[in-house]
């Protein structure tokens, strides 16, 4: 296993603004149409906490009119990276790229848990085995009774952070082989991203995805050499590390010789579709990244295009659908997951209000900005409660964790499922063994 | 009887105080009309405060979080959707009318100007603090206070987003008619201040036709109601005078708006033309035929290209112009009118007439139109939009003139506009980073406005004068007109505390005014 060899060094103030010379900045015409779609602006009504405001600030730094100082950083850090502003923008401004460039300039954020996060980004996420080991320790902690003991000893803030975590399941996703043949007639050959969070906390969803793909005629490759998608690194200004991880994934997946790369986590899919942009200046990888990104498909996007070979069986449930930001806004995928839900007979689908508004999970945002995150979550849980649904479907691990936590903290006591859980269930093939 | 407000000692010696409060100001206020001393701005500051004292006082009023003074905060408020910039010293965001009043009083005591701001989508620099001072954002006053469907009235705070009013009553079959293309973002307070219109102005009129009354905070902090909750209030129409005053007469803190019942049927068509002339002739013909469409909107090739690059909706990219026609009413009427309109499109050479089959298709046609301004960012880093108006019959001619002006100055001009009202929006495209280009843009803009006035029209249809059109106001009004307006303003705001430097041609004062990233060429805009 390779060791990180490129380090991010903190930049002196004022330096590197040339790195912000992005054409995207000048595509923003300051029209303001994005304001009311931005969750942080809706809550605070302060323009520095709006997309237009943040773009204006980055522009001001690029032009040397303000310093990229602490205050500037705070405005960027409060952004959820939900990219609702991109959906609202008539000018097609790639806000995400602007924000990522600014975060790269700033380096990793300065909030209290910074050291821990850095440790995590640099030494945990890139290494699946270490991550699993950590998760096992956590599982031991939860099951041994140490958690109950600790809950009486540790400060409230840490207890709250801890309550965001679900119980670590008994089994991780550890596929028994690298290649799984199609069940029934073989229609295509695809690869699947295991994902770091998906394979540790949501192993069952991965298993469901694998079954659903195979049942629909896909030969599935799960490359062993793959790593985490690097979305968190990217959102937190760890560009160098993100690039390394991207290159590793590109090698692993392109070597698999597949027609599509299937991702069941919206955040990972969005990040991997951006590899082409991330590595555009890398002479060795630019072309490969371009090809790789064009292969990446969200599981729902892929299945809907392919067409279901096997008709789903009846599932009697009332469900509501939460649009993950990185599916609806970043990948513009809204109709496909709904169409798949409609394909399951017996499901009653009730739309919630503002289903494409961020639930406040946003990667590790719920840890770094608990107030804003809780505000958004409270609103979200109200919208969900109003539908009277039994199940909320949210095809992204961050949203699933957050909504599950929301259900425990604010109610309603609703079940959170991944779309692939439901499909798998309807095929009678899902669930951990 | 409401308490009589004391005239400010020394403000002006000759003033006529109007009695009978209720006749002039609906609820609690009363007005002074100053008969003389119009241009002697005798601003007297009780005690000049230090900047820090003012900031502290404001924080006490609205809370720490909602007073901004660091450069990394206030810089965001230096611009609206125009290209003009001037940085405020302080931004305050009060939460209710009492706080607004207290902020205004504090500003008055310390002698600094106040510039109200809604969502900052204005296209004329109206919310740009050209003389520095305090930007007072109304964004936090965003509650819908009352919906009275029986009387078809809603009372809302100024920071409520235009579209949110319609959303709140749509399920009951009502809507709020003025629909600026920015309606998903602009505030009702801003709409009132600019007397904004929209695509459906043709059928329903502009903001002033839909505002029954406003609560305002005057320049001395007093809170008054103008107008009423019923149409046709007795006495002078002070509410009418207030609508369109661009934040120079007072700060709007509540608005009573009229709600309208949705029409039985709506149908929308898109006609595709290979030349602009055919499209503009169709507009003339449709209105001449006695059809009154709910909306009649035109977009030229450059605007279509921008929309299709930004957030595509399926407009034909090779067309010279597309015309959106929307007809509302009872079903038989809309069908008949629609057939007639399609025939007129065909007669003027439309190569294709597409009718929206359902709500989804209708929304898509509109989505392109509503996003067109914003989408210009895909084809240009900067644009300078004009807002000229001409009599409808002059449309074919003025569009040819606009094209000629573009050629003469070597500039691309994208047109997307309310054709049914004769309200042009020629967007002159340019890049501020190219030296010398801005000067040509401004000359071309002036030439267009002059052509509009020569054609019997005006220099602004709906965007307001703000900072940006001040230099041109003389094209439209003579000195007496201007004096009458100044008199009105004087009676509301004798110290010129509220949004100074707007509307009237006057030196901009001490604030630093810039255009985009480049320095503003001196004397060009003011
Ligand atoms: C993409 C786009 C499309 C547009 N389309 C249209 C259109 O179709 N029709 C149209 O008419 N306009 C249009 N506009 C212009 C703009 O949206 C309108 O002028 C709108 O009314 C401005 O509202 P705002 O809340 O953004 O006000 P701001 O820009 O914040 O302020 C506008 C003016 O109002 C004053 N003001 C704001 N709030 C208050 C208050 N509470 N009390 C007193 N004064 C106040 C400000 O001082 C300023 O002078 C468009 C703009 C954009 C960017
Ligand atoms: S990404 Fe989300 S939170 Fe960030 S500016 Fe855009 S809309 Fe706001
Ligand atoms: S909608 Fe797009 S162009 Fe308009 S202000 Fe927001 S980012 Fe800029």
PDB file of C-alpha atoms and ligand atoms in Angstrom, chain A residues 37-40 50-51 54 79-85 95, ligand 2:
ATOM      1  CA  UNK A  37     -32.731  28.105  -2.878  1.00  0.00           C
ATOM      2  CA  UNK A  38     -29.720  28.164  -0.575  1.00  0.00           C
ATOM      3  CA  UNK A  39     -30.451  26.486   2.770  1.00  0.00           C
ATOM      4  CA  UNK A  40     -27.997  28.602   4.745  1.00  0.00           C
ATOM      5  CA  UNK A  50     -25.582  32.820   0.171  1.00  0.00           C
ATOM      6  CA  UNK A  51     -24.194  31.403  -3.083  1.00  0.00           C
ATOM      7  CA  UNK A  54     -19.788  33.378  -1.458  1.00  0.00           C
ATOM      8  CA  UNK A  79     -21.743  26.234   2.982  1.00  0.00           C
ATOM      9  CA  UNK A  80     -23.206  22.732   2.873  1.00  0.00           C
ATOM     10  CA  UNK A  81     -21.853  22.027  -0.605  1.00  0.00           C
ATOM     11  CA  UNK A  82     -25.374  20.884  -1.394  1.00  0.00           C
ATOM     12  CA  UNK A  83     -25.222  22.636  -4.780  1.00  0.00           C
ATOM     13  CA  UNK A  84     -28.878  23.624  -4.758  1.00  0.00           C
ATOM     14  CA  UNK A  85     -27.587  26.911  -6.136  1.00  0.00           C
ATOM     15  CA  UNK A  95     -20.547  26.755  -7.765  1.00  0.00           C
TER      16      UNK A  95
HETATM   17  S1  LIG C   2     -23.871  24.670  -2.091  1.00  0.00           S
HETATM   18 FE1  LIG C   2     -25.799  24.793  -0.923  1.00  0.00          FE
HETATM   19  S2  LIG C   2     -25.224  25.826   0.976  1.00  0.00           S
HETATM   20 FE2  LIG C   2     -23.542  26.153  -0.455  1.00  0.00          FE
HETATM   21  S3  LIG C   2     -24.009  28.112  -1.438  1.00  0.00           S
HETATM   22 FE3  LIG C   2     -24.898  26.543  -2.774  1.00  0.00          FE
HETATM   23  S4  LIG C   2     -26.998  26.317  -2.061  1.00  0.00           S
HETATM   24 FE4  LIG C   2     -25.892  27.417  -0.445  1.00  0.00          FE
END
